[in-house]
Short mmCIF file of C-alpha atoms in Angstrom, two decimals:
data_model
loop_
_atom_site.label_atom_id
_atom_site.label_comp_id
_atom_site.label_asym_id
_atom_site.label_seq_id
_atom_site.Cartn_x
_atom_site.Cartn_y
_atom_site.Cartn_z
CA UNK Z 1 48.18 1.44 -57.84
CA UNK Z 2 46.57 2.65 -54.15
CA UNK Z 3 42.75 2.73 -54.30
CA UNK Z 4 42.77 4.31 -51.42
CA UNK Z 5 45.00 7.35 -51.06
CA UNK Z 6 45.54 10.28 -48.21
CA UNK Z 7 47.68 12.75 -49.75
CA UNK Z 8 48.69 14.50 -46.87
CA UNK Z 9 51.61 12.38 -44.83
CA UNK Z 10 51.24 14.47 -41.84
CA UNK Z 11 49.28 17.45 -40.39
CA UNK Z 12 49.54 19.76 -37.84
CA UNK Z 13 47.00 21.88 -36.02
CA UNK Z 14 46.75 24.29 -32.90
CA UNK Z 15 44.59 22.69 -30.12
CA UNK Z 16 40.93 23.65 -30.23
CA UNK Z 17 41.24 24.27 -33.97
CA UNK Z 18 39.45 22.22 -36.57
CA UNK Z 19 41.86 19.51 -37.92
CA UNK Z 20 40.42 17.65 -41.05
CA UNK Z 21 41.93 14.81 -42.58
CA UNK Z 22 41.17 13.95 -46.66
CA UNK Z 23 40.98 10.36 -48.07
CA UNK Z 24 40.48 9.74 -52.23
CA UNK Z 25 39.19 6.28 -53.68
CA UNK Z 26 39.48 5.22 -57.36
CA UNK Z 27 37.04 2.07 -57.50
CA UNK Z 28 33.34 3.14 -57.67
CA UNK Z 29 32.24 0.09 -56.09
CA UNK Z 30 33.41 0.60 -52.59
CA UNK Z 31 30.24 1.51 -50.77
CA UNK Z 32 31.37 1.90 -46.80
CA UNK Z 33 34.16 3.76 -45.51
CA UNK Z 34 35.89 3.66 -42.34
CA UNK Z 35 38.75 5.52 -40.12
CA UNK Z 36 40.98 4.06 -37.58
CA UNK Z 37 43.38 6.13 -35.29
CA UNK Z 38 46.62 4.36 -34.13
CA UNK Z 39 48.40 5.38 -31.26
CA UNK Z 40 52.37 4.24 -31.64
CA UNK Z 41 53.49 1.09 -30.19
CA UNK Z 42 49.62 0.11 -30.24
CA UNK Z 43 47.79 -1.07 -33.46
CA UNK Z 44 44.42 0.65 -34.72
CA UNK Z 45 41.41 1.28 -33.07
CA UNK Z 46 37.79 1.87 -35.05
CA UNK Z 47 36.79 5.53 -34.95
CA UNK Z 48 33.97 6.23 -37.30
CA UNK Z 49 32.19 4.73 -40.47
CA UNK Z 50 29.97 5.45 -43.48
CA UNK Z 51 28.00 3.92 -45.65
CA UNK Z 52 27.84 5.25 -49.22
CA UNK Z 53 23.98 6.02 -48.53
CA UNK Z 54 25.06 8.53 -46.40
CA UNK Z 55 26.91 11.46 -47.27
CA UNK Z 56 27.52 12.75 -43.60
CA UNK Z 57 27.91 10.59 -40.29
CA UNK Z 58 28.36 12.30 -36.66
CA UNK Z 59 29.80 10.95 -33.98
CA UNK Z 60 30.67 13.38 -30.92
CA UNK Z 61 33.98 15.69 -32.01
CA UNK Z 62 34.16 13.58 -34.83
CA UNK Z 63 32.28 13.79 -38.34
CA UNK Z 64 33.00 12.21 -41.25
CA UNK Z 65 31.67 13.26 -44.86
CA UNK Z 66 31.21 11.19 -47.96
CA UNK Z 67 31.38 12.90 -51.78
CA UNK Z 68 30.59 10.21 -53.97
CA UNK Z 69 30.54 11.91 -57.14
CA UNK Z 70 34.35 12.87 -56.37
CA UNK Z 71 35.32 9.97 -54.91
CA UNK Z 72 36.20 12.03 -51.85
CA UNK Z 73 35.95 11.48 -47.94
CA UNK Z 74 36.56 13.43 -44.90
CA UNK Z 75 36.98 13.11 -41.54
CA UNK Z 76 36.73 16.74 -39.30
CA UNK Z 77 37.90 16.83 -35.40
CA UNK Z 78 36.24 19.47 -33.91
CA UNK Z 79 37.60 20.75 -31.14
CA UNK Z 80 40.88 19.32 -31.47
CA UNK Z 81 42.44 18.06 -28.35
CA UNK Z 82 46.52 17.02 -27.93
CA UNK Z 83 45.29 13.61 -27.59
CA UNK Z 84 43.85 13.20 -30.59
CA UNK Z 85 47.61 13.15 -32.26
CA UNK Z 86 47.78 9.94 -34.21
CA UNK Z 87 48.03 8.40 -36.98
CA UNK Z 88 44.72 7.89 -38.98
CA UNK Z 89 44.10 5.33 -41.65
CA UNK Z 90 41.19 5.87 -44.07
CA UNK Z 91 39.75 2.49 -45.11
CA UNK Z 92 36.76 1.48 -47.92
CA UNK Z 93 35.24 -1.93 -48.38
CA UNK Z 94 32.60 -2.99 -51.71
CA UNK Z 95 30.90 -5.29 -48.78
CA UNK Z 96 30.61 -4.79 -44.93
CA UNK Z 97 33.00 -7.08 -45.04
CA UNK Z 98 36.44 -6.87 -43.30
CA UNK Z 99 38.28 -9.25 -45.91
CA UNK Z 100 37.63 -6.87 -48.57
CA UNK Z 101 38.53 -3.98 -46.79
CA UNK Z 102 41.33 -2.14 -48.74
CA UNK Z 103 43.31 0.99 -46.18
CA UNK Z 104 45.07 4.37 -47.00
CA UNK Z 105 48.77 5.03 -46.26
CA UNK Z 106 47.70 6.82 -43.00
CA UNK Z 107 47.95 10.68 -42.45
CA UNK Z 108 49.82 11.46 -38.63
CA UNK Z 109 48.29 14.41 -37.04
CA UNK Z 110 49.91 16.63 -34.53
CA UNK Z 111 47.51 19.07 -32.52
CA UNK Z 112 49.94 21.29 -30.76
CA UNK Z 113 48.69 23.04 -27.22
CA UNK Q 1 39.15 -9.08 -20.81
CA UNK Q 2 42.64 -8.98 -22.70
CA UNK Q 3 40.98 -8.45 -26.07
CA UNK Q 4 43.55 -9.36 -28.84
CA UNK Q 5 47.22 -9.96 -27.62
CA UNK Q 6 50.51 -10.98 -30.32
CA UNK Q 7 53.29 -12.54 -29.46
CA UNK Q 8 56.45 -11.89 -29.35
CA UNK Q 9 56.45 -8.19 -29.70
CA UNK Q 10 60.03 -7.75 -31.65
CA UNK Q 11 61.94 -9.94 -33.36
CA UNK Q 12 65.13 -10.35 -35.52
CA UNK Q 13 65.28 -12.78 -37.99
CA UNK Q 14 68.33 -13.85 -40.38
CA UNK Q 15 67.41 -14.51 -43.91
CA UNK Q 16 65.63 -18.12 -43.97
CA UNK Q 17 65.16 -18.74 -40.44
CA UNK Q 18 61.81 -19.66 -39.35
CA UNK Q 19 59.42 -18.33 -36.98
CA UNK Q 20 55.35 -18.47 -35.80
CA UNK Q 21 53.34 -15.11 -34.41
CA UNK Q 22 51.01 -15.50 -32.09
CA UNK Q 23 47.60 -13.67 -32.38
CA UNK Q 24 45.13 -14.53 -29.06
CA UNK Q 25 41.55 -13.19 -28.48
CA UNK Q 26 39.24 -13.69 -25.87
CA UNK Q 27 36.47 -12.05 -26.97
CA UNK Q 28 35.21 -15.28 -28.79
CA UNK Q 29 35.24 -13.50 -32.09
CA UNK Q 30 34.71 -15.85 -35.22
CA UNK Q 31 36.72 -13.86 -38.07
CA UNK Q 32 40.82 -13.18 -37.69
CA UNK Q 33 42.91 -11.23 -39.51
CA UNK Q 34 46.59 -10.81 -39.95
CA UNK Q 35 47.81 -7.58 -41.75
CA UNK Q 36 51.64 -5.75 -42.31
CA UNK Q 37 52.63 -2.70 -42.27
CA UNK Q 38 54.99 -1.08 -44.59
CA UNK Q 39 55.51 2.44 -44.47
CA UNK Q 40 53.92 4.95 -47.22
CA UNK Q 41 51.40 1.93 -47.26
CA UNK Q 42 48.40 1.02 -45.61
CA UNK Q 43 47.87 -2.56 -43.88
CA UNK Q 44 47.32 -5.22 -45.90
CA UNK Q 45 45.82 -8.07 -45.38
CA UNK Q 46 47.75 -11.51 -45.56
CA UNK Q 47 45.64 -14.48 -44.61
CA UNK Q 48 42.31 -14.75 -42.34
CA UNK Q 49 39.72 -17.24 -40.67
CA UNK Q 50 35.73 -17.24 -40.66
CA UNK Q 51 36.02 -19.60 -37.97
CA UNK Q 52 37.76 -22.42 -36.26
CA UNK Q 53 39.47 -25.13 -38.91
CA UNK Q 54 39.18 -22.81 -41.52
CA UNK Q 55 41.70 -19.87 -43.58
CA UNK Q 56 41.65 -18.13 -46.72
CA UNK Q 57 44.61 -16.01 -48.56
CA UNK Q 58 43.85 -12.34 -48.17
CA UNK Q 59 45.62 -9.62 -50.75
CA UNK Q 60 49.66 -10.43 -49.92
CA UNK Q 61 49.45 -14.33 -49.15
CA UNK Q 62 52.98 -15.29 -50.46
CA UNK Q 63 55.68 -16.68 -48.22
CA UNK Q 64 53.06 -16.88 -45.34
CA UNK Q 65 50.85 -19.60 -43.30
CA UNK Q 66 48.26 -19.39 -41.17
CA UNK Q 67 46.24 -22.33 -39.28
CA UNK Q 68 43.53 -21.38 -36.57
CA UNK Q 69 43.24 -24.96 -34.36
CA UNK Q 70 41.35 -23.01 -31.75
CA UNK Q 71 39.20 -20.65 -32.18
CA UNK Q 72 40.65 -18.07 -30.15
CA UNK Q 73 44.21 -18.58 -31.79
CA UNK Q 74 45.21 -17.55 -35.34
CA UNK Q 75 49.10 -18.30 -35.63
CA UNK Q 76 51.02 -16.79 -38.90
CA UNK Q 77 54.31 -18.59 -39.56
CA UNK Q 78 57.04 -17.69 -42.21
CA UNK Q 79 58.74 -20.62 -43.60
CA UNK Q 80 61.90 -19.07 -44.93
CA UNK Q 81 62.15 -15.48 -44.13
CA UNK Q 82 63.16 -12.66 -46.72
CA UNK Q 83 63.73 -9.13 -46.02
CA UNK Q 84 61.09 -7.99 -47.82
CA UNK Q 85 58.86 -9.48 -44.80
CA UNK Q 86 60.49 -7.09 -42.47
CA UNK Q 87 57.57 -5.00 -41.29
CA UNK Q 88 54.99 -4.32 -39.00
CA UNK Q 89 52.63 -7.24 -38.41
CA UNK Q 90 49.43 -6.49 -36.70
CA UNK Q 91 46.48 -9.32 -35.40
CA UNK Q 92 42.71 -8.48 -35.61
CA UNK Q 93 39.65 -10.32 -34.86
CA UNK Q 94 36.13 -8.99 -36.06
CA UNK Q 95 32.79 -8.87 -33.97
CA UNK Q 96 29.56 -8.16 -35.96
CA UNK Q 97 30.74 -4.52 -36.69
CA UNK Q 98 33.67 -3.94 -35.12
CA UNK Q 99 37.57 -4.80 -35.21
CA UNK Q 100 40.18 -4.99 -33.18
CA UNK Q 101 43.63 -5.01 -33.33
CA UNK Q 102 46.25 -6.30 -31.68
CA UNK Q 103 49.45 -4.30 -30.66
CA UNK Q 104 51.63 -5.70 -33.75
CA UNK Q 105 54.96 -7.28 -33.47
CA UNK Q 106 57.50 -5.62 -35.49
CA UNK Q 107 60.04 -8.05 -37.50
CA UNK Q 108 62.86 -7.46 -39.01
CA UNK Q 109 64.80 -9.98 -41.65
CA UNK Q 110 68.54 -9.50 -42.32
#
């Protein structure tokens, strides 16, 4: 059973547009949250985290919001830009520790010009 | 500055051959990782290291080694391949908040 699940395979949004990708958890005791964006033929690279203390972290386009009570995280590209097409993996961890870290399926975005 | 490099990059593999990956950093990280990739499925980890000398089984250990010699190596070897290893196999190593992956080597078993 996934504890980490994006429902959405794939997404597609018109450049400049707000693209937001959704990420569910099961286990109540993950308490920090990450995204990674992977390019194909490359593997991923960090984008943005949160820690569960946090509901909301910013980081230039890119924000990511935490709903503990649901279980529920988001990740918002604002404005979106053709080279932000990848695939994104949603990750959570119970420690800041990468050994525990448990990833999402992925969800591949396509921001069309 | 490389950062984390695999080797080889493709390979075929008949059903109980052998074969070692490579994973190389030079960003004198302590912690590696080695993850597949299935698809539907996120990465999961197989084995890592905390440091030179040293591994520990991560979530899908079965049919895999590791050993990490040197500190900037982290080898993964498959004693008798099956085709349910036939995936994506991606290298990471770990600074103090940050990962980084390596461009995976994609294997196939027949």
């Amino acid at each position: 059973d996934q504890q980490v699940k994006q429902n959405s395979p794939s997404l597609s949004v018109q450049e400049g547009r707000i693209s937001i990708l959704n990420c569910d958890y099961t286990n109540s005791m993950f308490d920090y949250f990450l995204w990674y964006k992977k390019y194909p033929a490359e593997g991923p690279t960090f984008l943005i985290s949160i820690s569960s203390i946090k509901d909301k972290n910013e980081d230039g386009r890119f924000t990511v919001f935490l709903n503990k009570s649901a279980k529920h995280l988001s990740l918002h590209i604002v404005p979106s830009q053709p080279g932000d097409s990848a695939v994104y993996f949603c990750a959570a961890s119970d420690k800041t520790s990468y050994d525990k870290v448990i990833f999402g399926p992925g969800t591949s975005l396509s921001v069309i010009p | 500055n490389a950062g984390v490099t695999q080797t080889p990059k493709f390979r075929v593999l008949k059903t109980g051959q052998s074969m070692t990956l490579l994973c190389a950093q030079d960003m004198n990280h302590e912690y590696m990782y080695w993850y597949r990739q299935d698809p539907g499925m996120g990465l999961r980890l197989i084995h890592y290291s905390v440091g030179e000398g040293t591994t520990a089984k991560g979530e899908v250990p079965d049919g895999y080694n590791v050993s990490r010699l040197k500190k900037q190596n982290f080898l993964l070897g498959l004693e008798s391949a099956a085709p349910s290893q036939t995936s994506v196999y991606f290298c990471a190593s770990t600074s103090a908040d940050t990962q980084y992956f390596g461009p995976g080597t994609r294997l196939t078993v027949l």
